[in-house]
Coordinates of C-alpha atoms in Angstrom, one line a residue:
Chain A
S1 CA -7.3 8.9 10.1
A2 CA -10.0 8.5 7.5
V3 CA -12.2 5.5 7.5
I4 CA -12.7 3.9 4.0
S5 CA -15.5 1.6 3.1
Q6 CA -14.9 -0.5 0.0
K7 CA -17.3 -2.9 -1.7
P8 CA -17.7 -5.5 -2.8
S9 CA -15.3 -7.3 -0.5
R10 CA -15.0 -10.1 -3.0
D11 CA -16.5 -11.3 -6.2
I12 CA -16.2 -14.1 -8.7
C13 CA -16.9 -12.9 -12.3
Q14 CA -17.0 -14.4 -15.7
R15 CA -14.5 -13.4 -18.2
G16 CA -15.6 -10.7 -20.6
T17 CA -17.8 -9.0 -18.0
S18 CA -17.1 -5.9 -16.0
L19 CA -17.1 -5.1 -12.2
T20 CA -17.4 -1.8 -10.5
I21 CA -15.7 -1.3 -7.1
Q22 CA -16.9 1.4 -4.9
C23 CA -14.9 3.4 -2.3
Q24 CA -16.6 5.7 0.3
V25 CA -14.6 7.8 2.7
D26 CA -15.9 9.3 5.9
S27 CA -14.3 12.7 5.2
Q28 CA -13.5 14.9 2.2
V29 CA -10.2 14.1 0.6
T30 CA -8.5 15.6 -2.4
M31 CA -6.9 12.6 -3.9
M32 CA -7.9 9.0 -3.9
F33 CA -5.7 6.2 -5.2
W34 CA -6.5 2.9 -6.7
Y35 CA -4.0 0.0 -6.4
R36 CA -3.8 -3.6 -7.5
Q37 CA -2.1 -6.3 -5.6
Q38 CA -1.7 -9.5 -7.5
P39 CA -1.2 -12.8 -5.6
G40 CA 2.0 -12.8 -3.7
Q41 CA 3.0 -9.4 -5.0
S42 CA 3.3 -5.9 -3.7
L43 CA 1.1 -2.9 -4.5
T44 CA 0.9 -1.4 -8.0
L45 CA -0.7 2.0 -8.5
I46 CA -3.3 2.0 -11.1
A47 CA -4.4 5.6 -11.1
T48 CA -4.9 8.7 -9.0
A49 CA -8.4 10.2 -8.9
N50 CA -9.0 13.8 -8.3
Q51 CA -12.5 15.3 -8.0
G52 CA -13.6 17.2 -11.0
S53 CA -10.9 16.0 -13.4
E54 CA -9.8 13.0 -15.4
A55 CA -8.0 10.3 -13.4
T56 CA -4.2 10.1 -14.0
Y57 CA -3.2 6.6 -15.0
E58 CA 0.2 4.9 -14.4
S59 CA 2.1 3.3 -17.1
G60 CA 0.5 0.1 -18.2
F61 CA -3.0 1.0 -17.2
V62 CA -5.5 2.7 -19.5
I63 CA -8.9 4.3 -19.1
D64 CA -10.7 1.9 -21.4
K65 CA -9.8 -1.0 -19.2
F66 CA -10.0 0.7 -15.8
P67 CA -12.5 3.7 -16.0
I68 CA -12.6 5.7 -12.8
S69 CA -15.2 8.1 -11.5
R70 CA -14.8 10.7 -8.8
P71 CA -18.1 12.5 -8.5
N72 CA -17.3 14.2 -5.2
L73 CA -14.7 14.5 -2.5
T74 CA -15.8 11.3 -0.6
F75 CA -16.5 8.8 -3.3
S76 CA -14.8 7.0 -6.2
T77 CA -15.4 3.9 -8.3
L78 CA -13.1 1.8 -10.3
T79 CA -14.4 -0.4 -13.1
V80 CA -12.5 -3.4 -14.3
S81 CA -13.8 -3.9 -17.8
N82 CA -13.8 -6.9 -20.2
M83 CA -12.2 -9.0 -17.5
S84 CA -9.8 -11.9 -18.1
P85 CA -8.3 -14.3 -15.6
E86 CA -5.2 -12.1 -15.5
D87 CA -7.3 -9.4 -13.8
S88 CA -7.7 -11.7 -10.8
S89 CA -6.2 -9.5 -8.0
I90 CA -7.0 -7.6 -4.9
Y91 CA -8.0 -4.0 -5.7
L92 CA -7.5 -1.4 -3.0
C93 CA -8.5 2.2 -2.8
S94 CA -6.6 4.6 -0.5
V95 CA -6.4 8.2 0.6
E96 CA -3.8 10.5 2.0
G97 CA -3.4 10.6 5.7
D98 CA -4.6 13.4 7.8
R99 CA -1.5 15.5 7.3
L100 CA 0.8 16.1 4.4
L101 CA 3.4 13.4 4.1
Y102 CA 1.5 11.0 6.3
G103 CA 1.1 7.5 4.9
Y104 CA -1.9 6.4 3.0
T105 CA -4.9 4.7 4.6
F106 CA -6.3 1.8 2.7
G107 CA -9.7 0.4 2.2
S108 CA -10.4 -3.2 3.1
G109 CA -9.9 -4.3 -0.5
T110 CA -11.8 -6.2 -3.2
R111 CA -10.7 -9.7 -3.9
L112 CA -11.6 -10.4 -7.5
T113 CA -11.5 -13.8 -9.2
V114 CA -12.2 -14.0 -12.9
V115 CA -13.1 -17.5 -14.2
Chain B
Q1 CA 13.0 3.7 -12.6
K2 CA 12.5 4.2 -8.9
E3 CA 13.0 1.0 -7.0
V4 CA 12.4 -0.1 -3.5
E5 CA 14.0 -3.5 -2.5
Q6 CA 13.3 -5.8 0.3
N7 CA 14.2 -9.4 1.0
S8 CA 11.1 -11.4 0.3
G9 CA 11.7 -13.8 3.2
P10 CA 10.3 -15.6 4.9
L11 CA 12.2 -14.3 7.9
S12 CA 11.7 -16.6 10.8
V13 CA 12.4 -15.4 14.4
P14 CA 11.6 -17.1 17.7
E15 CA 9.1 -15.4 20.0
G16 CA 10.7 -12.7 22.1
A17 CA 13.5 -12.1 19.8
I18 CA 14.3 -9.0 17.7
A19 CA 13.1 -9.1 14.1
S20 CA 15.1 -6.9 11.7
L21 CA 13.5 -5.9 8.4
N22 CA 15.5 -4.1 5.8
C23 CA 14.7 -1.9 2.8
T24 CA 16.8 0.0 0.3
Y25 CA 15.7 2.5 -2.2
S26 CA 17.2 4.0 -5.4
D27 CA 15.9 7.6 -5.5
R28 CA 18.1 9.9 -3.5
G29 CA 15.3 12.5 -3.6
S30 CA 13.1 10.3 -1.4
Q31 CA 11.9 12.2 1.6
S32 CA 9.5 10.1 3.6
F33 CA 9.6 6.5 4.4
F34 CA 6.8 4.2 5.7
W35 CA 6.4 0.7 7.0
Y36 CA 3.1 -1.1 6.5
R37 CA 2.0 -4.4 8.0
Q38 CA -0.2 -6.6 5.9
Y39 CA -1.9 -9.7 7.4
S40 CA -2.8 -12.4 5.0
G41 CA -6.1 -11.5 3.3
K42 CA -6.2 -8.0 4.8
S43 CA -5.2 -4.5 3.5
P44 CA -2.0 -2.8 4.5
E45 CA -1.9 -1.0 7.8
L46 CA 0.5 1.9 8.5
I47 CA 2.7 1.2 11.5
M48 CA 5.6 3.6 11.3
F49 CA 6.9 6.5 9.3
I50 CA 10.2 8.4 9.4
Y51 CA 11.5 11.5 7.7
S52 CA 14.8 12.2 9.3
N53 CA 18.1 10.3 9.7
G54 CA 18.4 8.3 12.8
D55 CA 16.0 6.2 14.9
K56 CA 12.3 6.7 15.7
E57 CA 10.7 4.5 18.3
D58 CA 7.1 3.6 18.9
G59 CA 6.4 1.0 21.4
R60 CA 8.1 -2.3 20.3
F61 CA 8.8 -0.8 16.8
T62 CA 11.9 1.2 15.8
A63 CA 12.4 2.6 12.4
Q64 CA 16.0 3.5 11.3
L65 CA 16.8 5.7 8.4
N66 CA 20.2 6.3 6.8
K67 CA 19.7 8.6 3.8
A68 CA 23.4 8.5 2.8
S69 CA 23.2 4.7 2.4
Q70 CA 19.7 4.9 1.1
Y71 CA 18.6 2.4 3.7
V72 CA 15.6 2.2 6.0
S73 CA 14.9 -0.6 8.5
L74 CA 12.3 -1.7 11.0
L75 CA 13.2 -3.4 14.2
I76 CA 10.5 -5.3 16.2
R77 CA 11.5 -6.0 19.7
D78 CA 10.0 -8.8 21.8
S79 CA 8.5 -10.3 18.7
Q80 CA 5.1 -12.0 19.1
P81 CA 3.3 -14.6 16.9
S82 CA 0.8 -11.8 16.2
D83 CA 3.6 -9.9 14.4
S84 CA 3.6 -12.6 11.7
A85 CA 2.7 -10.8 8.6
T86 CA 4.1 -9.2 5.4
Y87 CA 5.9 -5.9 6.0
L88 CA 5.9 -3.5 3.1
C89 CA 8.4 -0.6 2.9
A90 CA 7.1 2.5 1.0
V91 CA 9.1 5.5 -0.1
R92 CA 7.9 8.9 -1.3
V93 CA 9.4 11.9 -3.0
E94 CA 7.4 15.0 -2.1
G95 CA 4.6 15.6 -4.6
Q96 CA 4.9 12.2 -6.1
N97 CA 3.2 8.9 -5.4
F98 CA 4.4 6.1 -3.1
V99 CA 6.7 3.4 -4.4
F100 CA 6.2 0.2 -2.5
G101 CA 8.7 -2.6 -2.0
P102 CA 7.8 -6.2 -2.6
G103 CA 7.4 -6.9 1.1
T104 CA 9.1 -9.2 3.6
R105 CA 7.2 -12.1 5.1
L106 CA 7.9 -12.4 8.8
S107 CA 7.1 -15.5 10.8
V108 CA 7.4 -15.4 14.6
L109 CA 7.7 -18.9 15.9
P110 CA 6.1 -19.7 19.4

């Protein structure tokens, strides 16, 4: 399965600032996914990022708050903009498995604390 | 609204026992079912997937699927303290994104 490098692994940020999270995959993948996992909660999909097109955002998430880039088939970034303490979460990128219908593989996650 | 439900736990079992984790889902069009294990502070790790009704075994893990009852379970035989984690059930309709359950926290007591 794909190996995903995600960074930073953690950060403490001031409210009102922005943080960009990077996700690098060791193979070309069509779709990359960004998830949020709030403390003690399950995974919530933020958006799906396809190379060469605008990201598709889930209900409750908007591009102005979570802009996403997908410049090629192995890389994506998620920016958390104008942060508030409510944005404190773990952010995870993921990709499809090697075969259709296989489960997602997740990056190691970014633990964000906004103070 | 597609829903995946799990008991949040914690589910406590003694070492060596069978741990049984359950998951129900609302969308009858769901076609593939996944179990992820997530250790505290770590990202989810895929441990089992199942597409067809019945049982699927992989080592100490058995996934069971009953589409008529919209029910999928994960059995862990000979539970070990290292199995202590949160187990996430994920369900997918072809062509759509995963829906994750809230997870069940399992504690295996030495």
